[in-house]
């Protein structure tokens, strides 16, 4: 059936019925046709001449012969016989393969080393290659601004020791984040101050209404020149707190922190500051139905 349609019927349709079958748009009844005589075509009503004959008879479809099928089956049989013949060789089937010598292996070839060449293009002269953005660490932009007239933001500052917040009031808060080797001065009373993820950074402030918080910091210094009702230190390593005489009543809370030292004024104005280390280790003893926790004291030899 496939050979009957291709190419016989396909070529006939393409030659004589390109846009589809030819039809009479007005239509003709079968009774109106005149009886044709032998060798003549039927006449249409109202017309003296018969319609033009078709361009020609369709080409005969290809005939299926036993020769083609026999040849195709014979070629298929010969191909399968060749395949089974190769399989029956056994180990000798690999005798025709080319042997790979040691110098042909990739690991022993000098022109193919294991180093992957850089795919970045050269922008300028020699050595001016474009940096690989996928492997470079993203650098955060520094900030020093007042947001919505309520919160001072000091972020990602590095090596800046002249950060001064002068125009502030008791309704505003200060958030210092990601600073390194910086000094921040707060010249006025604010609601609260938070020092978060900073390294080697110092904060000098006057008065705070609620609390001063130190979180996730390393080697920081905090100096209170006025009053501070509460100071909390959480998950911090190395924190020096300088208190004035007005802030000696501050409540200091520490958690998961080490090397926390508090420096207070001496007995006189000319005396040096006195340093006190806050306890890092605690001893808990079950006594009278509950645990009693006391700081561990170390006696010097």
PDB file of C-alpha atoms in Angstrom:
ATOM      1  CA  UNK A   1       0.000   0.000   0.000  1.00  0.00           C
ATOM      2  CA  UNK A   2       2.846   2.380   0.729  1.00  0.00           C
ATOM      3  CA  UNK A   3       4.412   1.798  -2.681  1.00  0.00           C
ATOM      4  CA  UNK A   4       0.988   2.216  -4.326  1.00  0.00           C
ATOM      5  CA  UNK A   5       0.579   5.685  -2.830  1.00  0.00           C
ATOM      6  CA  UNK A   6       4.209   6.779  -3.051  1.00  0.00           C
ATOM      7  CA  UNK A   7       5.022   7.972  -5.632  1.00  0.00           C
ATOM      8  CA  UNK A   8       2.074   7.128  -7.930  1.00  0.00           C
ATOM      9  CA  UNK A   9      -0.956   8.732  -6.339  1.00  0.00           C
ATOM     10  CA  UNK A  10       1.134  11.515  -4.755  1.00  0.00           C
ATOM     11  CA  UNK A  11       2.591  12.623  -8.107  1.00  0.00           C
ATOM     12  CA  UNK A  12      -0.811  12.461  -9.815  1.00  0.00           C
ATOM     13  CA  UNK A  13      -2.438  14.708  -7.221  1.00  0.00           C
ATOM     14  CA  UNK A  14       0.428  17.210  -7.421  1.00  0.00           C
ATOM     15  CA  UNK A  15       0.158  17.339 -11.235  1.00  0.00           C
ATOM     16  CA  UNK A  16      -3.636  17.496 -11.848  1.00  0.00           C
ATOM     17  CA  UNK A  17      -5.238  18.505  -8.536  1.00  0.00           C
ATOM     18  CA  UNK A  18      -2.890  21.090  -7.084  1.00  0.00           C
ATOM     19  CA  UNK A  19      -5.660  23.171  -5.481  1.00  0.00           C
ATOM     20  CA  UNK A  20      -8.093  20.287  -4.941  1.00  0.00           C
ATOM     21  CA  UNK A  21     -10.697  18.489  -7.126  1.00  0.00           C
ATOM     22  CA  UNK A  22     -12.387  20.532  -9.926  1.00  0.00           C
ATOM     23  CA  UNK A  23     -16.113  21.134  -9.340  1.00  0.00           C
ATOM     24  CA  UNK A  24     -18.893  22.933 -11.258  1.00  0.00           C
ATOM     25  CA  UNK A  25     -20.054  25.707  -8.913  1.00  0.00           C
ATOM     26  CA  UNK A  26     -23.554  25.873 -10.592  1.00  0.00           C
ATOM     27  CA  UNK A  27     -24.274  22.184 -10.411  1.00  0.00           C
ATOM     28  CA  UNK A  28     -25.929  19.946 -13.071  1.00  0.00           C
ATOM     29  CA  UNK A  29     -28.662  17.345 -12.710  1.00  0.00           C
ATOM     30  CA  UNK A  30     -27.970  13.897 -13.984  1.00  0.00           C
ATOM     31  CA  UNK A  31     -31.160  13.878 -16.162  1.00  0.00           C
ATOM     32  CA  UNK A  32     -30.026  16.944 -18.118  1.00  0.00           C
ATOM     33  CA  UNK A  33     -27.055  15.181 -19.591  1.00  0.00           C
ATOM     34  CA  UNK A  34     -27.569  13.967 -23.172  1.00  0.00           C
ATOM     35  CA  UNK A  35     -27.015  10.349 -23.940  1.00  0.00           C
ATOM     36  CA  UNK A  36     -23.489  10.081 -25.207  1.00  0.00           C
ATOM     37  CA  UNK A  37     -22.742   8.147 -28.283  1.00  0.00           C
ATOM     38  CA  UNK A  38     -19.891   5.833 -28.688  1.00  0.00           C
ATOM     39  CA  UNK A  39     -16.668   7.774 -28.635  1.00  0.00           C
ATOM     40  CA  UNK A  40     -18.316  11.095 -27.646  1.00  0.00           C
ATOM     41  CA  UNK A  41     -18.469  12.992 -24.330  1.00  0.00           C
ATOM     42  CA  UNK A  42     -21.746  14.010 -22.599  1.00  0.00           C
ATOM     43  CA  UNK A  43     -22.963  17.546 -23.359  1.00  0.00           C
ATOM     44  CA  UNK A  44     -23.858  19.963 -20.609  1.00  0.00           C
ATOM     45  CA  UNK A  45     -27.280  21.685 -20.835  1.00  0.00           C
ATOM     46  CA  UNK A  46     -27.238  25.087 -22.508  1.00  0.00           C
ATOM     47  CA  UNK A  47     -23.856  24.555 -24.043  1.00  0.00           C
ATOM     48  CA  UNK A  48     -22.981  23.104 -27.394  1.00  0.00           C
ATOM     49  CA  UNK A  49     -19.449  22.011 -26.714  1.00  0.00           C
ATOM     50  CA  UNK A  50     -18.485  19.347 -24.205  1.00  0.00           C
ATOM     51  CA  UNK A  51     -16.156  20.237 -21.359  1.00  0.00           C
ATOM     52  CA  UNK A  52     -12.461  19.963 -22.069  1.00  0.00           C
ATOM     53  CA  UNK A  53     -11.012  16.565 -21.347  1.00  0.00           C
ATOM     54  CA  UNK A  54      -8.648  16.188 -18.431  1.00  0.00           C
ATOM     55  CA  UNK A  55      -4.997  16.926 -19.118  1.00  0.00           C
ATOM     56  CA  UNK A  56      -4.200  13.267 -19.289  1.00  0.00           C
ATOM     57  CA  UNK A  57      -4.624   9.962 -17.599  1.00  0.00           C
ATOM     58  CA  UNK A  58      -2.888   9.503 -14.265  1.00  0.00           C
ATOM     59  CA  UNK A  59       0.387   7.698 -14.381  1.00  0.00           C
ATOM     60  CA  UNK A  60       0.030   4.048 -13.517  1.00  0.00           C
ATOM     61  CA  UNK A  61       0.914   3.209  -9.936  1.00  0.00           C
ATOM     62  CA  UNK A  62       4.121   1.292  -9.372  1.00  0.00           C
ATOM     63  CA  UNK A  63       3.601  -2.417  -9.514  1.00  0.00           C
ATOM     64  CA  UNK A  64       4.836  -4.543  -6.717  1.00  0.00           C
ATOM     65  CA  UNK A  65       7.066  -7.184  -8.063  1.00  0.00           C
ATOM     66  CA  UNK A  66       8.590 -10.129  -6.372  1.00  0.00           C
ATOM     67  CA  UNK A  67      12.001  -9.034  -7.552  1.00  0.00           C
ATOM     68  CA  UNK A  68      12.126  -5.947  -5.298  1.00  0.00           C
ATOM     69  CA  UNK A  69      10.968  -7.824  -2.241  1.00  0.00           C
ATOM     70  CA  UNK A  70      13.320 -10.619  -2.953  1.00  0.00           C
ATOM     71  CA  UNK A  71      16.243  -8.260  -3.360  1.00  0.00           C
ATOM     72  CA  UNK A  72      15.426  -6.409  -0.151  1.00  0.00           C
ATOM     73  CA  UNK A  73      14.989  -9.599   1.821  1.00  0.00           C
ATOM     74  CA  UNK A  74      18.187 -10.952   0.330  1.00  0.00           C
ATOM     75  CA  UNK A  75      20.176  -7.878   1.345  1.00  0.00           C
ATOM     76  CA  UNK A  76      18.725  -8.018   4.854  1.00  0.00           C
ATOM     77  CA  UNK A  77      19.563 -11.702   5.144  1.00  0.00           C
ATOM     78  CA  UNK A  78      23.127 -11.068   3.974  1.00  0.00           C
ATOM     79  CA  UNK A  79      23.546  -8.241   6.503  1.00  0.00           C
ATOM     80  CA  UNK A  80      22.356 -10.387   9.419  1.00  0.00           C
ATOM     81  CA  UNK A  81      24.582 -13.256   8.317  1.00  0.00           C
ATOM     82  CA  UNK A  82      27.556 -10.892   8.399  1.00  0.00           C
ATOM     83  CA  UNK A  83      26.669  -9.761  11.906  1.00  0.00           C
ATOM     84  CA  UNK A  84      26.402 -13.310  13.248  1.00  0.00           C
ATOM     85  CA  UNK A  85      29.605 -14.217  11.486  1.00  0.00           C
ATOM     86  CA  UNK A  86      31.456 -11.447  13.353  1.00  0.00           C
ATOM     87  CA  UNK A  87      29.908 -12.506  16.661  1.00  0.00           C
ATOM     88  CA  UNK A  88      30.987 -16.109  16.199  1.00  0.00           C
ATOM     89  CA  UNK A  89      34.634 -15.045  16.024  1.00  0.00           C
ATOM     90  CA  UNK A  90      34.782 -14.896  19.826  1.00  0.00           C
ATOM     91  CA  UNK A  91      37.942 -13.302  21.195  1.00  0.00           C
ATOM     92  CA  UNK A  92      39.278 -12.849  17.676  1.00  0.00           C
ATOM     93  CA  UNK A  93      36.715 -10.094  17.067  1.00  0.00           C
ATOM     94  CA  UNK A  94      39.090  -7.552  18.679  1.00  0.00           C
ATOM     95  CA  UNK A  95      42.033  -8.569  16.515  1.00  0.00           C
ATOM     96  CA  UNK A  96      41.351  -5.772  14.056  1.00  0.00           C
ATOM     97  CA  UNK A  97      41.309  -3.001  16.648  1.00  0.00           C
ATOM     98  CA  UNK A  98      44.127  -0.509  16.849  1.00  0.00           C
ATOM     99  CA  UNK A  99      46.318  -0.836  19.914  1.00  0.00           C
ATOM    100  CA  UNK A 100      46.712   2.275  22.082  1.00  0.00           C
ATOM    101  CA  UNK A 101      50.314   2.788  23.112  1.00  0.00           C
ATOM    102  CA  UNK A 102      51.508   4.598  26.229  1.00  0.00           C
ATOM    103  CA  UNK A 103      52.459   7.779  24.365  1.00  0.00           C
ATOM    104  CA  UNK A 104      48.942   8.034  22.912  1.00  0.00           C
ATOM    105  CA  UNK A 105      47.252   8.256  26.316  1.00  0.00           C
ATOM    106  CA  UNK A 106      46.042  11.684  27.409  1.00  0.00           C
ATOM    107  CA  UNK A 107      47.915  11.623  30.712  1.00  0.00           C
ATOM    108  CA  UNK A 108      51.219  11.067  28.879  1.00  0.00           C
ATOM    109  CA  UNK A 109      50.694  13.653  26.125  1.00  0.00           C
ATOM    110  CA  UNK A 110      52.525  16.940  26.520  1.00  0.00           C
ATOM    111  CA  UNK A 111      50.030  18.859  24.380  1.00  0.00           C
ATOM    112  CA  UNK A 112      47.106  17.951  26.637  1.00  0.00           C
ATOM    113  CA  UNK A 113      47.870  18.843  30.217  1.00  0.00           C
ATOM    114  CA  UNK A 114      45.344  18.642  33.037  1.00  0.00           C
ATOM    115  CA  UNK A 115      45.140  22.428  33.430  1.00  0.00           C
ATOM    116  CA  UNK A 116      41.901  23.982  32.211  1.00  0.00           C
ATOM    117  CA  UNK A 117      42.630  27.250  30.359  1.00  0.00           C
ATOM    118  CA  UNK A 118      40.907  30.433  31.435  1.00  0.00           C
ATOM    119  CA  UNK A 119      37.830  31.352  29.406  1.00  0.00           C
ATOM    120  CA  UNK A 120      37.777  35.003  30.408  1.00  0.00           C
ATOM    121  CA  UNK A 121      38.659  37.455  27.687  1.00  0.00           C
ATOM    122  CA  UNK A 122      41.434  39.993  27.771  1.00  0.00           C
ATOM    123  CA  UNK A 123      40.204  43.562  28.042  1.00  0.00           C
ATOM    124  CA  UNK A 124      43.365  45.559  27.752  1.00  0.00           C
ATOM    125  CA  UNK A 125      47.018  44.740  27.697  1.00  0.00           C
ATOM    126  CA  UNK A 126      48.817  41.680  28.929  1.00  0.00           C
ATOM    127  CA  UNK A 127      47.593  40.477  32.309  1.00  0.00           C
ATOM    128  CA  UNK A 128      44.394  42.571  32.186  1.00  0.00           C
ATOM    129  CA  UNK A 129      41.912  39.735  32.425  1.00  0.00           C
ATOM    130  CA  UNK A 130      38.265  40.061  33.383  1.00  0.00           C
ATOM    131  CA  UNK A 131      37.640  38.811  36.947  1.00  0.00           C
ATOM    132  CA  UNK A 132      35.556  35.691  37.437  1.00  0.00           C
ATOM    133  CA  UNK A 133      32.384  37.013  39.067  1.00  0.00           C
ATOM    134  CA  UNK A 134      31.221  33.547  40.094  1.00  0.00           C
ATOM    135  CA  UNK A 135      34.205  32.978  42.400  1.00  0.00           C
ATOM    136  CA  UNK A 136      34.622  36.504  43.736  1.00  0.00           C
ATOM    137  CA  UNK A 137      33.087  37.404  47.063  1.00  0.00           C
ATOM    138  CA  UNK A 138      30.402  40.032  46.857  1.00  0.00           C
ATOM    139  CA  UNK A 139      31.442  43.284  48.517  1.00  0.00           C
ATOM    140  CA  UNK A 140      28.638  45.045  50.382  1.00  0.00           C
ATOM    141  CA  UNK A 141      28.217  48.761  49.915  1.00  0.00           C
ATOM    142  CA  UNK A 142      28.915  50.938  52.989  1.00  0.00           C
ATOM    143  CA  UNK A 143      26.032  52.947  54.443  1.00  0.00           C
ATOM    144  CA  UNK A 144      25.785  55.924  56.769  1.00  0.00           C
ATOM    145  CA  UNK A 145      22.282  57.362  56.712  1.00  0.00           C
ATOM    146  CA  UNK A 146      19.120  58.158  58.648  1.00  0.00           C
ATOM    147  CA  UNK A 147      16.132  56.101  57.545  1.00  0.00           C
ATOM    148  CA  UNK A 148      12.577  57.402  57.963  1.00  0.00           C
ATOM    149  CA  UNK A 149      13.809  59.934  60.546  1.00  0.00           C
ATOM    150  CA  UNK A 150      13.842  57.138  63.147  1.00  0.00           C
ATOM    151  CA  UNK A 151      16.874  54.891  62.630  1.00  0.00           C
ATOM    152  CA  UNK A 152      20.526  55.633  61.978  1.00  0.00           C
ATOM    153  CA  UNK A 153      22.211  52.968  59.815  1.00  0.00           C
ATOM    154  CA  UNK A 154      25.987  52.509  59.875  1.00  0.00           C
ATOM    155  CA  UNK A 155      26.907  49.441  57.801  1.00  0.00           C
ATOM    156  CA  UNK A 156      29.975  47.872  56.169  1.00  0.00           C
ATOM    157  CA  UNK A 157      32.385  50.634  57.076  1.00  0.00           C
ATOM    158  CA  UNK A 158      36.084  49.704  57.014  1.00  0.00           C
ATOM    159  CA  UNK A 159      38.899  51.743  58.550  1.00  0.00           C
ATOM    160  CA  UNK A 160      36.737  54.830  59.115  1.00  0.00           C
ATOM    161  CA  UNK A 161      37.427  56.410  62.520  1.00  0.00           C
ATOM    162  CA  UNK A 162      35.522  59.644  61.907  1.00  0.00           C
ATOM    163  CA  UNK A 163      31.916  58.430  61.918  1.00  0.00           C
ATOM    164  CA  UNK A 164      29.989  61.037  63.928  1.00  0.00           C
ATOM    165  CA  UNK A 165      26.225  61.138  64.575  1.00  0.00           C
ATOM    166  CA  UNK A 166      25.506  64.594  65.903  1.00  0.00           C
ATOM    167  CA  UNK A 167      21.878  65.402  65.013  1.00  0.00           C
ATOM    168  CA  UNK A 168      19.995  62.759  66.981  1.00  0.00           C
ATOM    169  CA  UNK A 169      17.187  62.644  69.549  1.00  0.00           C
ATOM    170  CA  UNK A 170      15.670  60.287  72.113  1.00  0.00           C
ATOM    171  CA  UNK A 171      13.196  58.789  69.607  1.00  0.00           C
ATOM    172  CA  UNK A 172      15.891  57.571  67.259  1.00  0.00           C
ATOM    173  CA  UNK A 173      17.891  54.340  67.352  1.00  0.00           C
ATOM    174  CA  UNK A 174      21.367  53.482  66.046  1.00  0.00           C
ATOM    175  CA  UNK A 175      22.219  50.216  64.296  1.00  0.00           C
ATOM    176  CA  UNK A 176      25.889  49.498  63.546  1.00  0.00           C
ATOM    177  CA  UNK A 177      26.490  46.414  61.409  1.00  0.00           C
ATOM    178  CA  UNK A 178      29.474  44.775  59.706  1.00  0.00           C
ATOM    179  CA  UNK A 179      32.038  47.463  60.512  1.00  0.00           C
ATOM    180  CA  UNK A 180      35.734  46.762  60.881  1.00  0.00           C
ATOM    181  CA  UNK A 181      38.453  48.896  62.449  1.00  0.00           C
ATOM    182  CA  UNK A 182      36.112  51.890  62.909  1.00  0.00           C
ATOM    183  CA  UNK A 183      35.123  54.406  65.587  1.00  0.00           C
ATOM    184  CA  UNK A 184      31.551  55.696  65.857  1.00  0.00           C
ATOM    185  CA  UNK A 185      30.702  58.737  68.014  1.00  0.00           C
ATOM    186  CA  UNK A 186      27.092  59.404  69.027  1.00  0.00           C
ATOM    187  CA  UNK A 187      26.801  62.980  70.313  1.00  0.00           C
ATOM    188  CA  UNK A 188      23.383  63.031  71.917  1.00  0.00           C
ATOM    189  CA  UNK A 189      20.699  60.947  73.624  1.00  0.00           C
ATOM    190  CA  UNK A 190      19.186  58.097  71.599  1.00  0.00           C
ATOM    191  CA  UNK A 191      16.656  55.409  72.353  1.00  0.00           C
ATOM    192  CA  UNK A 192      18.899  52.346  71.908  1.00  0.00           C
ATOM    193  CA  UNK A 193      22.156  51.305  70.241  1.00  0.00           C
ATOM    194  CA  UNK A 194      22.974  47.931  68.644  1.00  0.00           C
ATOM    195  CA  UNK A 195      26.464  46.800  67.648  1.00  0.00           C
ATOM    196  CA  UNK A 196      26.171  43.713  65.405  1.00  0.00           C
ATOM    197  CA  UNK A 197      28.880  41.599  63.685  1.00  0.00           C
ATOM    198  CA  UNK A 198      31.645  44.132  64.045  1.00  0.00           C
ATOM    199  CA  UNK A 199      35.396  43.657  64.487  1.00  0.00           C
ATOM    200  CA  UNK A 200      37.844  45.965  66.231  1.00  0.00           C
ATOM    201  CA  UNK A 201      35.251  48.716  66.393  1.00  0.00           C
ATOM    202  CA  UNK A 202      34.738  51.315  69.124  1.00  0.00           C
ATOM    203  CA  UNK A 203      31.525  53.140  70.035  1.00  0.00           C
ATOM    204  CA  UNK A 204      31.460  56.301  72.165  1.00  0.00           C
ATOM    205  CA  UNK A 205      28.014  57.560  73.246  1.00  0.00           C
ATOM    206  CA  UNK A 206      26.526  59.868  75.843  1.00  0.00           C
ATOM    207  CA  UNK A 207      23.073  58.753  76.947  1.00  0.00           C
ATOM    208  CA  UNK A 208      20.835  55.867  75.955  1.00  0.00           C
ATOM    209  CA  UNK A 209      17.199  55.539  77.031  1.00  0.00           C
ATOM    210  CA  UNK A 210      16.666  51.762  76.919  1.00  0.00           C
ATOM    211  CA  UNK A 211      19.762  49.627  76.284  1.00  0.00           C
ATOM    212  CA  UNK A 212      23.070  49.169  74.529  1.00  0.00           C
ATOM    213  CA  UNK A 213      23.414  45.769  72.826  1.00  0.00           C
ATOM    214  CA  UNK A 214      26.558  44.005  71.599  1.00  0.00           C
ATOM    215  CA  UNK A 215      25.849  40.927  69.415  1.00  0.00           C
ATOM    216  CA  UNK A 216      28.205  38.612  67.464  1.00  0.00           C
ATOM    217  CA  UNK A 217      31.221  40.890  67.731  1.00  0.00           C
ATOM    218  CA  UNK A 218      34.970  40.432  68.138  1.00  0.00           C
ATOM    219  CA  UNK A 219      37.371  42.772  69.943  1.00  0.00           C
ATOM    220  CA  UNK A 220      35.079  45.775  70.421  1.00  0.00           C
ATOM    221  CA  UNK A 221      35.089  48.692  72.860  1.00  0.00           C
ATOM    222  CA  UNK A 222      32.103  50.546  74.286  1.00  0.00           C
ATOM    223  CA  UNK A 223      32.383  53.805  76.218  1.00  0.00           C
ATOM    224  CA  UNK A 224      29.459  55.410  78.005  1.00  0.00           C
ATOM    225  CA  UNK A 225      29.962  59.086  78.882  1.00  0.00           C
ATOM    226  CA  UNK A 226      26.483  59.586  80.334  1.00  0.00           C
ATOM    227  CA  UNK A 227      23.873  57.108  81.550  1.00  0.00           C
ATOM    228  CA  UNK A 228      22.838  53.668  80.332  1.00  0.00           C
ATOM    229  CA  UNK A 229      20.258  51.623  82.267  1.00  0.00           C
ATOM    230  CA  UNK A 230      21.154  48.316  80.563  1.00  0.00           C
ATOM    231  CA  UNK A 231      24.074  46.863  78.620  1.00  0.00           C
ATOM    232  CA  UNK A 232      23.888  43.360  77.119  1.00  0.00           C
ATOM    233  CA  UNK A 233      26.677  41.327  75.534  1.00  0.00           C
ATOM    234  CA  UNK A 234      25.709  38.228  73.547  1.00  0.00           C
ATOM    235  CA  UNK A 235      27.920  35.783  71.612  1.00  0.00           C
ATOM    236  CA  UNK A 236      30.904  38.104  71.654  1.00  0.00           C
ATOM    237  CA  UNK A 237      34.629  37.479  72.094  1.00  0.00           C
ATOM    238  CA  UNK A 238      36.584  40.349  73.564  1.00  0.00           C
ATOM    239  CA  UNK A 239      34.542  43.312  74.796  1.00  0.00           C
ATOM    240  CA  UNK A 240      35.794  46.264  76.877  1.00  0.00           C
ATOM    241  CA  UNK A 241      33.112  48.417  78.506  1.00  0.00           C
ATOM    242  CA  UNK A 242      34.097  51.839  79.875  1.00  0.00           C
ATOM    243  CA  UNK A 243      31.612  53.305  82.361  1.00  0.00           C
ATOM    244  CA  UNK A 244      31.401  56.820  83.714  1.00  0.00           C
ATOM    245  CA  UNK A 245      30.358  57.692  87.273  1.00  0.00           C
ATOM    246  CA  UNK A 246      26.825  58.371  86.017  1.00  0.00           C
ATOM    247  CA  UNK A 247      26.518  54.916  84.494  1.00  0.00           C
ATOM    248  CA  UNK A 248      27.837  52.800  87.368  1.00  0.00           C
ATOM    249  CA  UNK A 249      24.284  51.634  88.059  1.00  0.00           C
ATOM    250  CA  UNK A 250      23.934  49.982  84.654  1.00  0.00           C
ATOM    251  CA  UNK A 251      22.776  46.372  84.562  1.00  0.00           C
ATOM    252  CA  UNK A 252      25.230  44.312  82.491  1.00  0.00           C
ATOM    253  CA  UNK A 253      23.996  41.007  81.043  1.00  0.00           C
ATOM    254  CA  UNK A 254      26.322  38.546  79.303  1.00  0.00           C
ATOM    255  CA  UNK A 255      25.579  35.299  77.451  1.00  0.00           C
ATOM    256  CA  UNK A 256      27.866  33.026  75.418  1.00  0.00           C
ATOM    257  CA  UNK A 257      30.630  35.618  75.665  1.00  0.00           C
ATOM    258  CA  UNK A 258      34.257  35.616  76.747  1.00  0.00           C
ATOM    259  CA  UNK A 259      36.916  38.188  77.620  1.00  0.00           C
ATOM    260  CA  UNK A 260      34.393  40.743  78.821  1.00  0.00           C
ATOM    261  CA  UNK A 261      36.052  43.432  80.970  1.00  0.00           C
ATOM    262  CA  UNK A 262      34.442  46.470  82.595  1.00  0.00           C
ATOM    263  CA  UNK A 263      36.512  49.537  83.422  1.00  0.00           C
ATOM    264  CA  UNK A 264      35.190  51.977  86.047  1.00  0.00           C
ATOM    265  CA  UNK A 265      36.606  55.284  87.382  1.00  0.00           C
ATOM    266  CA  UNK A 266      39.003  55.224  90.329  1.00  0.00           C
ATOM    267  CA  UNK A 267      38.453  56.745  93.734  1.00  0.00           C
ATOM    268  CA  UNK A 268      39.653  60.151  92.590  1.00  0.00           C
ATOM    269  CA  UNK A 269      39.400  62.060  89.344  1.00  0.00           C
ATOM    270  CA  UNK A 270      43.119  61.718  88.729  1.00  0.00           C
ATOM    271  CA  UNK A 271      43.157  57.990  89.475  1.00  0.00           C
ATOM    272  CA  UNK A 272      43.419  55.422  86.710  1.00  0.00           C
ATOM    273  CA  UNK A 273      40.483  53.321  85.627  1.00  0.00           C
ATOM    274  CA  UNK A 274      39.961  50.082  87.514  1.00  0.00           C
ATOM    275  CA  UNK A 275      39.406  46.993  85.373  1.00  0.00           C
ATOM    276  CA  UNK A 276      37.032  44.204  86.415  1.00  0.00           C
ATOM    277  CA  UNK A 277      36.698  40.912  84.529  1.00  0.00           C
ATOM    278  CA  UNK A 278      33.230  39.469  84.302  1.00  0.00           C
ATOM    279  CA  UNK A 279      32.841  35.772  85.053  1.00  0.00           C
ATOM    280  CA  UNK A 280      32.880  33.340  82.147  1.00  0.00           C
ATOM    281  CA  UNK A 281      32.510  30.099  84.102  1.00  0.00           C
ATOM    282  CA  UNK A 282      29.811  29.244  86.611  1.00  0.00           C
ATOM    283  CA  UNK A 283      29.353  26.538  89.200  1.00  0.00           C
ATOM    284  CA  UNK A 284      25.905  25.080  89.860  1.00  0.00           C
ATOM    285  CA  UNK A 285      25.198  23.076  93.034  1.00  0.00           C
ATOM    286  CA  UNK A 286      21.932  21.340  93.926  1.00  0.00           C
ATOM    287  CA  UNK A 287      21.025  22.602  97.385  1.00  0.00           C
ATOM    288  CA  UNK A 288      17.736  22.649  99.333  1.00  0.00           C
ATOM    289  CA  UNK A 289      15.720  21.346  96.367  1.00  0.00           C
ATOM    290  CA  UNK A 290      17.152  23.662  93.681  1.00  0.00           C
ATOM    291  CA  UNK A 291      20.377  24.535  91.943  1.00  0.00           C
ATOM    292  CA  UNK A 292      22.465  27.399  93.241  1.00  0.00           C
ATOM    293  CA  UNK A 293      24.743  28.951  90.599  1.00  0.00           C
ATOM    294  CA  UNK A 294      27.796  30.989  91.526  1.00  0.00           C
ATOM    295  CA  UNK A 295      30.683  32.290  89.401  1.00  0.00           C
ATOM    296  CA  UNK A 296      33.897  30.292  89.463  1.00  0.00           C
ATOM    297  CA  UNK A 297      36.747  32.131  91.205  1.00  0.00           C
ATOM    298  CA  UNK A 298      40.385  31.307  90.512  1.00  0.00           C
ATOM    299  CA  UNK A 299      42.912  31.800  93.283  1.00  0.00           C
ATOM    300  CA  UNK A 300      46.369  32.956  92.290  1.00  0.00           C
ATOM    301  CA  UNK A 301      49.396  31.042  93.472  1.00  0.00           C
TER     302      UNK A 301
END
